[in-house]
Amino acid sequence: MDTALNFYILTFFDLTLITALLWLAYQSLSTDNIFKAVILFVSFGLLMALAWVRLHAPDVALAEAALGAGLTGPLFLAAYRRMEKLQKKERRLERNDEQENDEQS
Amino acid sequence: MITTLIYSVTGIALFCMGFTALILCSHLLRKILAINFMASGVFLLLITTAYSPDPALLDPVPQAMVLTGIVVSVSTTALALVLACRVQETTGSAVFKRLLPFRKNKGQKD
Amino acid sequence: MSSHNTYPERKNSLALPVILLTSGLFLLLSYTLLSIEQAGGLAAQVQSALPKSGAESPVTAVLLNFRGYDTLLEVMVLFLSILGAWSIGRASLPQALIKTSTIQISCVRLLIPLMILIAFYLVWQGTRFAGGAFQGGSILAAAGVLLLVSDFPKLIQIHSIHLRLGFILGPVTFILIAFYCIFTNKTFMAYPAAIVSQLLLFIEIACAISIGLTLAALFAGGRPAQESSIAQRKGSTL
């Protein structure tokens, strides 16, 4: 009786977890906003660590929580910030070019 | 048994979702994100092959492989991001489709 | 703000066929998964060889002893990725981009020693429980990222030669111990039984330091800004 109840609770937990995982992955890959996508990826990584614990892999859970969520997110955000900065510089240069062209014409 | 099935199908679904996004998305950051989702799917599939309700029967070999894989995927992601930044720096755009035409147009203008 | 952040993907005419193909792939992979026979795995073999491996945790035993080659190659992959990153990009961080508040600096000062302590505890206990070189290394890397993000003033004074030595510490220790095994046991990477646990701990600590430094340097995004300018800045502050 007890084990049967346990089984149902665990299966319910599993189903909730994978629904959340798949939903986060879908949202992260389909959103227009890259910042939002990265944040969703970080939360996906944390839930993934929960899944590793559920699957009796504590070593992998530790590594995922520290690397997958803690390090990959900042990596993406730093790259994103650098790209934004480069893009702004590019836009400014283009605007300058256009102004020069206008003046010439 | 049902646990193994649930999680391994999720792993395959994650892999396929990441693969779709890898092909369809044009922004480089999104492509790298999609590769990360694919990697998560593969790891999930590998870990479920090691899973057993009895802790004594857990297979440590796939777990060690996944541990190695996570570190490698993080380091390759970091390298890919540095490359993507470099692409943006040299071509002015990190959107994969526009790379070549963009340069050509610029050359024709001058 | 939001208009800067959004990069809407253009409608792709290939979307439908690609989604159909990947759904087919999903079905095919699921079918393959169901048709795989469960073979039981290697748990019994690992358990029987565990007393000889020098580690009590089976995952650590597999990582460092039974499949030591994989881990050695993995550390080399990390080294290659930092080589690639340093040859492509240049770190833009030590330029005081953000004005760091004193509260943040003092928080970081408190947190960093604690993180280093936890990292080495994880490495040390990794032979018995969950944990090990990778987990410890990633916490070290997180400490490094915290330092980089908060623009810690002392960071500018780190000479790149120290970083370079840190990167190769793990791989070199691993390779030297593997070659040492040739002299004692006449086989590459067959650790002598008497000191195997000490050797594993050595490798783990060296690898953790290398992994932490490498990942933190990868976060910085390239080699440090030119050495000469740093020397000039140093000279001016002295």
CSV table of C-alpha atoms in Angstrom, one decimal:
chain,number,residue,atom,x,y,z
A,1,MET,CA,0.0,0.0,0.0
A,2,ASP,CA,2.7,2.4,1.1
A,3,THR,CA,4.9,1.5,-1.9
A,4,ALA,CA,2.0,1.9,-4.3
A,5,LEU,CA,1.3,5.4,-2.9
A,6,ASN,CA,5.0,6.2,-3.2
A,7,PHE,CA,5.0,5.0,-6.8
A,8,TYR,CA,2.0,7.3,-7.7
A,9,ILE,CA,3.6,10.3,-6.0
A,10,LEU,CA,6.9,9.7,-7.8
A,11,THR,CA,5.2,9.3,-11.1
A,12,PHE,CA,3.2,12.4,-10.6
A,13,PHE,CA,6.5,14.2,-9.8
A,14,ASP,CA,8.2,12.8,-12.9
A,15,LEU,CA,5.3,13.9,-15.1
A,16,THR,CA,5.3,17.4,-13.6
A,17,LEU,CA,9.1,17.7,-14.0
A,18,ILE,CA,9.2,16.6,-17.6
A,19,THR,CA,6.3,18.9,-18.5
A,20,ALA,CA,8.1,21.8,-17.0
A,21,LEU,CA,11.4,20.8,-18.7
A,22,LEU,CA,9.8,20.5,-22.2
A,23,TRP,CA,7.7,23.7,-21.7
A,24,LEU,CA,10.8,25.7,-20.7
A,25,ALA,CA,12.8,24.3,-23.6
A,26,TYR,CA,10.0,25.1,-26.0
A,27,GLN,CA,9.6,28.6,-24.6
A,28,SER,CA,13.3,29.3,-24.6
A,29,LEU,CA,13.8,28.2,-28.2
A,30,SER,CA,10.7,29.9,-29.6
A,31,THR,CA,10.9,33.3,-27.9
A,32,ASP,CA,11.9,36.4,-29.8
A,33,ASN,CA,13.8,37.9,-26.9
A,34,ILE,CA,17.3,36.4,-26.5
A,35,PHE,CA,17.7,37.6,-23.0
A,36,LYS,CA,14.5,35.8,-22.0
A,37,ALA,CA,15.7,32.7,-23.8
A,38,VAL,CA,19.0,32.7,-21.8
A,39,ILE,CA,17.1,33.1,-18.5
A,40,LEU,CA,14.7,30.3,-19.4
A,41,PHE,CA,17.8,28.2,-20.2
A,42,VAL,CA,19.2,28.8,-16.7
A,43,SER,CA,15.9,27.7,-15.1
A,44,PHE,CA,15.9,24.7,-17.4
A,45,GLY,CA,19.4,23.8,-16.1
A,46,LEU,CA,18.2,24.0,-12.5
A,47,LEU,CA,15.2,21.8,-13.1
A,48,MET,CA,17.6,19.4,-15.0
A,49,ALA,CA,19.7,19.2,-11.8
A,50,LEU,CA,16.5,18.1,-10.0
A,51,ALA,CA,16.0,15.4,-12.6
A,52,TRP,CA,19.5,14.1,-12.1
A,53,VAL,CA,18.8,13.8,-8.3
A,54,ARG,CA,15.6,12.0,-9.1
A,55,LEU,CA,17.6,9.6,-11.4
A,56,HIS,CA,20.1,8.8,-8.5
A,57,ALA,CA,23.0,10.7,-10.1
A,58,PRO,CA,24.1,13.2,-7.4
A,59,ASP,CA,27.6,13.7,-9.0
A,60,VAL,CA,26.0,14.8,-12.3
A,61,ALA,CA,23.4,17.0,-10.3
A,62,LEU,CA,26.2,18.9,-8.6
A,63,ALA,CA,28.1,19.5,-11.8
A,64,GLU,CA,24.9,20.5,-13.7
A,65,ALA,CA,23.8,22.9,-10.9
A,66,ALA,CA,27.3,24.6,-10.9
A,67,LEU,CA,28.1,24.5,-14.6
A,68,GLY,CA,24.9,24.1,-16.5
A,69,ALA,CA,23.0,26.8,-14.5
A,70,GLY,CA,25.7,28.8,-12.8
A,71,LEU,CA,28.3,29.2,-15.6
A,72,THR,CA,26.6,28.7,-18.9
A,73,GLY,CA,24.0,31.4,-18.2
A,74,PRO,CA,26.6,34.1,-17.4
A,75,LEU,CA,28.7,33.0,-20.4
A,76,PHE,CA,25.7,33.6,-22.7
A,77,LEU,CA,24.8,36.9,-21.0
A,78,ALA,CA,28.4,38.2,-21.3
A,79,ALA,CA,28.5,37.2,-25.0
A,80,TYR,CA,25.1,38.8,-25.5
A,81,ARG,CA,26.2,42.0,-23.9
A,82,ARG,CA,29.4,42.1,-26.0
A,83,MET,CA,27.3,41.5,-29.2
A,84,GLU,CA,24.9,44.3,-28.3
A,85,LYS,CA,27.8,46.7,-27.8
A,86,LEU,CA,29.3,45.8,-31.1
A,87,GLN,CA,25.9,46.2,-32.8
A,88,LYS,CA,25.4,49.7,-31.3
A,89,LYS,CA,28.9,50.6,-32.6
A,90,GLU,CA,28.0,49.3,-36.0
A,91,ARG,CA,24.8,51.2,-36.1
A,92,ARG,CA,26.5,54.4,-35.1
A,93,LEU,CA,29.1,53.9,-37.9
A,94,GLU,CA,26.3,53.2,-40.4
A,95,ARG,CA,24.5,56.4,-39.4
A,96,ASN,CA,27.7,58.4,-39.8
A,97,ASP,CA,28.2,56.9,-43.2
A,98,GLU,CA,24.7,57.9,-44.2
A,99,GLN,CA,25.2,61.4,-43.0
A,100,GLU,CA,28.4,61.7,-44.9
A,101,ASN,CA,26.6,60.4,-48.1
A,102,ASP,CA,23.8,62.9,-47.6
A,103,GLU,CA,26.3,65.7,-47.2
A,104,GLN,CA,28.1,64.7,-50.4
A,105,SER,CA,24.9,64.4,-52.4
B,1,MET,CA,10.4,0.8,-15.8
B,2,ILE,CA,7.9,3.6,-16.4
B,3,THR,CA,10.4,6.1,-15.0
B,4,THR,CA,13.1,5.1,-17.5
B,5,LEU,CA,10.6,5.3,-20.3
B,6,ILE,CA,9.3,8.8,-19.3
B,7,TYR,CA,12.7,10.3,-18.9
B,8,SER,CA,14.3,8.7,-22.0
B,9,VAL,CA,11.4,9.9,-24.2
B,10,THR,CA,11.9,13.4,-22.7
B,11,GLY,CA,15.5,13.2,-23.6
B,12,ILE,CA,14.7,12.3,-27.2
B,13,ALA,CA,12.1,15.1,-27.4
B,14,LEU,CA,14.6,17.6,-26.1
B,15,PHE,CA,17.2,16.4,-28.7
B,16,CYS,CA,14.7,16.8,-31.5
B,17,MET,CA,13.5,20.2,-30.3
B,18,GLY,CA,17.0,21.4,-30.1
B,19,PHE,CA,17.8,20.0,-33.6
B,20,THR,CA,14.8,21.8,-35.1
B,21,ALA,CA,15.8,25.1,-33.6
B,22,LEU,CA,19.4,24.6,-34.7
B,23,ILE,CA,18.3,24.3,-38.3
B,24,LEU,CA,15.5,27.0,-38.2
B,25,CYS,CA,17.0,29.8,-36.1
B,26,SER,CA,19.3,32.2,-37.8
B,27,HIS,CA,20.8,34.1,-34.8
B,28,LEU,CA,24.1,32.5,-33.7
B,29,LEU,CA,23.4,32.8,-30.0
B,30,ARG,CA,20.1,30.8,-30.5
B,31,LYS,CA,21.9,28.2,-32.5
B,32,ILE,CA,24.4,27.7,-29.6
B,33,LEU,CA,21.5,27.6,-27.1
B,34,ALA,CA,19.9,24.9,-29.3
B,35,ILE,CA,23.0,22.8,-29.3
B,36,ASN,CA,23.0,23.1,-25.4
B,37,PHE,CA,19.4,21.8,-25.4
B,38,MET,CA,20.4,18.9,-27.7
B,39,ALA,CA,23.3,18.0,-25.3
B,40,SER,CA,20.9,18.0,-22.3
B,41,GLY,CA,18.7,15.6,-24.2
B,42,VAL,CA,21.6,13.2,-24.9
B,43,PHE,CA,22.7,13.4,-21.2
B,44,LEU,CA,19.2,12.6,-20.0
B,45,LEU,CA,19.0,9.6,-22.3
B,46,LEU,CA,22.5,8.3,-21.1
B,47,ILE,CA,21.6,8.7,-17.5
B,48,THR,CA,18.3,6.9,-17.9
B,49,THR,CA,20.2,3.9,-19.2
B,50,ALA,CA,22.1,3.8,-15.9
B,51,TYR,CA,19.0,4.2,-13.8
B,52,SER,CA,17.8,1.5,-11.5
B,53,PRO,CA,15.4,1.8,-8.5
B,54,ASP,CA,17.9,-0.3,-6.5
B,55,PRO,CA,21.0,1.9,-5.7
B,56,ALA,CA,23.3,-1.1,-5.7
B,57,LEU,CA,22.5,-1.7,-9.4
B,58,LEU,CA,23.2,1.8,-10.6
B,59,ASP,CA,25.7,1.9,-13.4
B,60,PRO,CA,28.4,4.4,-12.7
B,61,VAL,CA,30.0,4.3,-16.2
B,62,PRO,CA,27.3,6.4,-18.0
B,63,GLN,CA,27.2,8.8,-15.1
B,64,ALA,CA,31.0,9.4,-15.4
B,65,MET,CA,30.6,9.8,-19.2
B,66,VAL,CA,27.8,12.4,-18.6
B,67,LEU,CA,30.0,14.2,-16.0
B,68,THR,CA,32.8,14.5,-18.6
B,69,GLY,CA,30.2,15.5,-21.2
B,70,ILE,CA,28.8,18.4,-19.2
B,71,VAL,CA,32.3,19.9,-18.7
B,72,VAL,CA,33.2,19.5,-22.4
B,73,SER,CA,29.9,21.0,-23.5
B,74,VAL,CA,30.4,24.0,-21.3
B,75,SER,CA,33.9,24.5,-22.7
B,76,THR,CA,32.8,24.1,-26.3
B,77,THR,CA,29.9,26.5,-25.6
B,78,ALA,CA,32.4,29.1,-24.3
B,79,LEU,CA,34.6,28.7,-27.4
B,80,ALA,CA,31.6,28.9,-29.7
B,81,LEU,CA,30.4,32.1,-28.0
B,82,VAL,CA,33.9,33.7,-28.5
B,83,LEU,CA,33.7,32.7,-32.1
B,84,ALA,CA,30.2,34.1,-32.5
B,85,CYS,CA,31.4,37.4,-31.0
B,86,ARG,CA,34.3,37.4,-33.5
B,87,VAL,CA,31.9,36.8,-36.3
B,88,GLN,CA,29.8,39.8,-35.2
B,89,GLU,CA,33.0,41.9,-35.0
B,90,THR,CA,34.2,41.0,-38.5
B,91,THR,CA,31.0,40.9,-40.4
B,92,GLY,CA,28.8,43.2,-38.4
B,93,SER,CA,26.0,40.7,-37.9
B,94,ALA,CA,25.5,37.6,-35.9
B,95,VAL,CA,22.6,36.5,-38.0
B,96,PHE,CA,23.8,33.5,-39.9
B,97,LYS,CA,21.7,33.9,-43.1
B,98,ARG,CA,22.8,37.4,-43.8
B,99,LEU,CA,26.6,36.8,-43.4
B,100,LEU,CA,27.7,36.6,-47.1
B,101,PRO,CA,25.1,38.9,-48.8
B,102,PHE,CA,25.9,41.5,-46.2
B,103,ARG,CA,29.5,41.7,-47.1
B,104,LYS,CA,28.8,41.6,-50.8
B,105,ASN,CA,26.4,44.6,-50.6
B,106,LYS,CA,28.9,46.5,-48.6
B,107,GLY,CA,31.5,45.9,-51.3
B,108,GLN,CA,29.2,47.0,-54.1
B,109,LYS,CA,28.3,50.2,-52.3
B,110,ASP,CA,32.0,51.2,-52.1
C,1,MET,CA,14.6,48.5,-24.0
C,2,SER,CA,12.6,45.5,-25.3
C,3,SER,CA,13.0,46.7,-28.9
C,4,HIS,CA,16.7,46.3,-28.5
C,5,ASN,CA,16.4,42.8,-27.0
C,6,THR,CA,14.2,41.2,-29.5
C,7,TYR,CA,15.5,39.5,-32.6
C,8,PRO,CA,12.3,38.1,-34.2
C,9,GLU,CA,13.2,35.1,-36.4
C,10,ARG,CA,11.9,35.6,-40.0
C,11,LYS,CA,9.3,33.2,-41.3
C,12,ASN,CA,11.1,30.4,-42.9
C,13,SER,CA,9.6,28.5,-45.9
C,14,LEU,CA,11.5,25.5,-44.7
C,15,ALA,CA,9.9,25.4,-41.3
C,16,LEU,CA,7.2,22.9,-42.1
C,17,PRO,CA,9.4,20.2,-43.8
C,18,VAL,CA,12.1,20.6,-41.1
C,19,ILE,CA,9.5,20.1,-38.3
C,20,LEU,CA,8.1,17.1,-40.1
C,21,LEU,CA,11.5,15.6,-40.5
C,22,THR,CA,12.5,16.1,-36.9
C,23,SER,CA,9.2,14.6,-35.7
C,24,GLY,CA,10.0,11.6,-37.9
C,25,LEU,CA,13.4,11.5,-36.2
C,26,PHE,CA,11.7,11.6,-32.8
C,27,LEU,CA,9.4,8.7,-33.7
C,28,LEU,CA,12.4,6.7,-35.2
C,29,LEU,CA,14.5,7.3,-32.1
C,30,SER,CA,11.7,6.3,-29.7
C,31,TYR,CA,11.1,3.1,-31.7
C,32,THR,CA,14.8,2.3,-31.5
C,33,LEU,CA,14.8,3.0,-27.8
C,34,LEU,CA,11.9,0.6,-27.2
C,35,SER,CA,13.6,-2.1,-29.2
C,36,ILE,CA,16.9,-1.9,-27.3
C,37,GLU,CA,17.4,-4.9,-25.0
C,38,GLN,CA,18.4,-4.0,-21.4
C,39,ALA,CA,21.8,-5.6,-20.8
C,40,GLY,CA,22.2,-4.8,-17.1
C,41,GLY,CA,25.2,-2.5,-17.4
C,42,LEU,CA,28.6,-2.6,-15.8
C,43,ALA,CA,27.5,-2.0,-12.1
C,44,ALA,CA,28.7,-5.5,-11.0
C,45,GLN,CA,32.1,-5.2,-12.6
C,46,VAL,CA,32.7,-1.8,-11.1
C,47,GLN,CA,31.6,-2.9,-7.7
C,48,SER,CA,33.9,-5.9,-7.7
C,49,ALA,CA,37.0,-3.8,-8.8
C,50,LEU,CA,36.2,-0.9,-6.4
C,51,PRO,CA,38.4,-1.9,-3.5
C,52,LYS,CA,41.5,-1.9,-5.8
C,53,SER,CA,40.7,1.5,-7.4
C,54,GLY,CA,41.7,3.7,-4.5
C,55,ALA,CA,38.3,5.5,-4.4
C,56,GLU,CA,35.2,4.6,-2.5
C,57,SER,CA,32.8,6.4,-4.8
C,58,PRO,CA,32.1,4.4,-7.9
C,59,VAL,CA,31.8,7.4,-10.2
C,60,THR,CA,35.2,8.8,-9.1
C,61,ALA,CA,36.7,5.4,-9.5
C,62,VAL,CA,35.4,5.2,-13.1
C,63,LEU,CA,36.4,8.7,-13.9
C,64,LEU,CA,40.0,8.6,-12.6
C,65,ASN,CA,41.0,5.0,-12.6
C,66,PHE,CA,39.0,2.7,-14.9
C,67,ARG,CA,38.4,5.3,-17.6
C,68,GLY,CA,41.3,7.6,-16.8
C,69,TYR,CA,42.0,8.1,-20.5
C,70,ASP,CA,38.7,9.8,-21.1
C,71,THR,CA,39.3,12.2,-18.2
C,72,LEU,CA,42.8,13.0,-19.5
C,73,LEU,CA,41.5,13.7,-22.9
C,74,GLU,CA,38.7,15.8,-21.4
C,75,VAL,CA,41.2,17.9,-19.6
C,76,MET,CA,43.1,18.3,-22.8
C,77,VAL,CA,39.8,19.4,-24.6
C,78,LEU,CA,39.4,22.2,-21.9
C,79,PHE,CA,43.0,23.2,-22.6
C,80,LEU,CA,42.4,23.3,-26.4
C,81,SER,CA,39.3,25.4,-25.9
C,82,ILE,CA,41.2,28.0,-23.9
C,83,LEU,CA,43.9,27.9,-26.6
C,84,GLY,CA,41.3,28.7,-29.2
C,85,ALA,CA,39.6,31.4,-27.2
C,86,TRP,CA,42.9,33.1,-26.4
C,87,SER,CA,44.0,33.1,-30.1
C,88,ILE,CA,40.7,34.5,-31.3
C,89,GLY,CA,39.5,37.1,-28.7
C,90,ARG,CA,40.8,39.6,-26.2
C,91,ALA,CA,39.3,40.0,-22.8
C,92,SER,CA,37.5,43.4,-22.5
C,93,LEU,CA,36.9,43.1,-18.8
C,94,PRO,CA,39.7,44.8,-16.7
C,95,GLN,CA,38.7,48.3,-17.9
C,96,ALA,CA,36.3,49.3,-15.0
C,97,LEU,CA,33.2,48.9,-17.2
C,98,ILE,CA,31.0,48.9,-14.1
C,99,LYS,CA,31.5,51.1,-11.0
C,100,THR,CA,31.7,48.4,-8.4
C,101,SER,CA,30.0,49.4,-5.1
C,102,THR,CA,31.8,48.9,-1.8
C,103,ILE,CA,29.0,46.6,-0.6
C,104,GLN,CA,29.5,44.3,-3.6
C,105,ILE,CA,33.3,44.3,-3.1
C,106,SER,CA,33.0,43.4,0.6
C,107,CYS,CA,30.4,40.7,-0.2
C,108,VAL,CA,32.8,39.2,-2.7
C,109,ARG,CA,35.6,39.4,-0.2
C,110,LEU,CA,33.5,37.3,2.2
C,111,LEU,CA,32.2,34.9,-0.4
C,112,ILE,CA,35.4,34.0,-2.3
C,113,PRO,CA,37.3,32.3,0.6
C,114,LEU,CA,34.1,30.4,1.4
C,115,MET,CA,33.7,29.2,-2.2
C,116,ILE,CA,37.3,28.1,-2.4
C,117,LEU,CA,36.9,26.2,0.9
C,118,ILE,CA,33.7,24.4,-0.4
C,119,ALA,CA,35.5,23.6,-3.7
C,120,PHE,CA,38.4,21.9,-2.0
C,121,TYR,CA,36.0,20.1,0.4
C,122,LEU,CA,34.2,18.7,-2.6
C,123,VAL,CA,37.4,17.6,-4.2
C,124,TRP,CA,38.7,16.0,-1.0
C,125,GLN,CA,35.4,14.2,-0.2
C,126,GLY,CA,34.9,13.3,-3.8
C,127,THR,CA,36.6,10.0,-3.3
C,128,ARG,CA,33.9,9.0,-0.8
C,129,PHE,CA,30.7,10.8,-1.7
C,130,ALA,CA,29.3,12.8,-4.6
C,131,GLY,CA,31.8,15.4,-5.7
C,132,GLY,CA,35.3,15.5,-7.2
C,133,ALA,CA,37.5,17.4,-9.5
C,134,PHE,CA,34.8,18.6,-11.9
C,135,GLN,CA,32.4,19.8,-9.2
C,136,GLY,CA,35.2,21.5,-7.2
C,137,GLY,CA,36.6,23.0,-10.4
C,138,SER,CA,33.3,24.4,-11.4
C,139,ILE,CA,32.8,26.1,-8.0
C,140,LEU,CA,36.3,27.6,-8.4
C,141,ALA,CA,35.3,28.8,-11.8
C,142,ALA,CA,32.1,30.3,-10.3
C,143,ALA,CA,34.3,32.2,-7.8
C,144,GLY,CA,36.5,33.4,-10.7
C,145,VAL,CA,33.4,34.6,-12.6
C,146,LEU,CA,32.2,36.4,-9.5
C,147,LEU,CA,35.6,38.2,-9.3
C,148,LEU,CA,35.4,39.1,-13.0
C,149,VAL,CA,31.9,40.3,-12.8
C,150,SER,CA,32.5,42.6,-9.8
C,151,ASP,CA,35.6,43.9,-11.5
C,152,PHE,CA,37.9,43.2,-8.6
C,153,PRO,CA,40.7,45.7,-8.6
C,154,LYS,CA,43.5,43.2,-8.0
C,155,LEU,CA,42.5,41.3,-11.1
C,156,ILE,CA,44.5,43.6,-13.4
C,157,GLN,CA,47.8,42.7,-11.7
C,158,ILE,CA,47.6,39.0,-12.6
C,159,HIS,CA,50.3,38.2,-15.1
C,160,SER,CA,49.2,35.9,-17.9
C,161,ILE,CA,52.2,33.6,-17.2
C,162,HIS,CA,50.5,32.5,-13.9
C,163,LEU,CA,47.3,31.8,-15.8
C,164,ARG,CA,49.2,29.8,-18.4
C,165,LEU,CA,50.9,27.7,-15.7
C,166,GLY,CA,47.5,27.2,-14.0
C,167,PHE,CA,46.0,25.9,-17.3
C,168,ILE,CA,48.6,23.3,-17.8
C,169,LEU,CA,48.9,22.2,-14.2
C,170,GLY,CA,46.1,19.6,-14.5
C,171,PRO,CA,47.0,18.0,-17.8
C,172,VAL,CA,50.8,18.0,-16.9
C,173,THR,CA,50.2,16.4,-13.5
C,174,PHE,CA,48.0,13.8,-15.0
C,175,ILE,CA,50.4,12.9,-17.8
C,176,LEU,CA,53.4,12.9,-15.4
C,177,ILE,CA,51.7,10.5,-13.0
C,178,ALA,CA,50.6,8.3,-16.0
C,179,PHE,CA,54.2,8.1,-17.2
C,180,TYR,CA,55.4,7.5,-13.6
C,181,CYS,CA,53.2,4.4,-13.7
C,182,ILE,CA,55.2,3.1,-16.7
C,183,PHE,CA,58.4,3.0,-14.6
C,184,THR,CA,56.7,1.3,-11.6
C,185,ASN,CA,54.1,-1.0,-13.2
C,186,LYS,CA,55.3,-1.1,-16.9
C,187,THR,CA,51.9,0.0,-18.0
C,188,PHE,CA,50.6,3.5,-18.9
C,189,MET,CA,48.2,4.7,-16.2
C,190,ALA,CA,48.2,1.5,-14.1
C,191,TYR,CA,48.6,3.1,-10.7
C,192,PRO,CA,50.7,1.3,-8.1
C,193,ALA,CA,48.4,-0.3,-5.6
C,194,ALA,CA,50.2,1.1,-2.5
C,195,ILE,CA,49.7,4.8,-3.2
C,196,VAL,CA,46.8,4.8,-5.6
C,197,SER,CA,44.4,6.9,-3.4
C,198,GLN,CA,47.1,9.6,-2.8
C,199,LEU,CA,47.8,9.7,-6.6
C,200,LEU,CA,44.1,10.1,-7.3
C,201,LEU,CA,43.8,13.0,-4.8
C,202,PHE,CA,46.9,14.7,-6.4
C,203,ILE,CA,45.4,14.4,-9.9
C,204,GLU,CA,42.0,15.6,-8.6
C,205,ILE,CA,43.4,18.7,-6.9
C,206,ALA,CA,45.5,19.6,-9.9
C,207,CYS,CA,42.7,19.1,-12.3
C,208,ALA,CA,40.2,21.1,-10.2
C,209,ILE,CA,42.6,24.1,-10.2
C,210,SER,CA,43.0,23.8,-13.9
C,211,ILE,CA,39.3,23.4,-14.7
C,212,GLY,CA,38.4,26.4,-12.4
C,213,LEU,CA,41.0,28.7,-14.0
C,214,THR,CA,40.2,27.6,-17.5
C,215,LEU,CA,36.4,28.1,-17.2
C,216,ALA,CA,36.9,31.4,-15.5
C,217,ALA,CA,39.3,32.5,-18.3
C,218,LEU,CA,36.8,31.3,-20.9
C,219,PHE,CA,34.2,33.6,-19.3
C,220,ALA,CA,36.6,36.5,-19.6
C,221,GLY,CA,36.4,35.8,-23.3
C,222,GLY,CA,40.0,35.9,-24.5
C,223,ARG,CA,43.6,36.6,-23.5
C,224,PRO,CA,44.2,39.5,-21.1
C,225,ALA,CA,44.6,43.0,-22.6
C,226,GLN,CA,48.1,43.7,-23.7
C,227,GLU,CA,50.8,42.9,-21.1
C,228,SER,CA,52.7,46.1,-21.8
C,229,SER,CA,49.8,48.4,-20.9
C,230,ILE,CA,49.2,46.5,-17.7
C,231,ALA,CA,52.9,46.9,-16.8
C,232,GLN,CA,52.6,50.6,-17.5
C,233,ARG,CA,49.5,50.9,-15.3
C,234,LYS,CA,51.3,48.9,-12.6
C,235,GLY,CA,54.3,51.3,-12.8
C,236,SER,CA,52.0,54.3,-12.5
C,237,THR,CA,50.3,53.0,-9.4
C,238,LEU,CA,53.6,52.1,-7.8
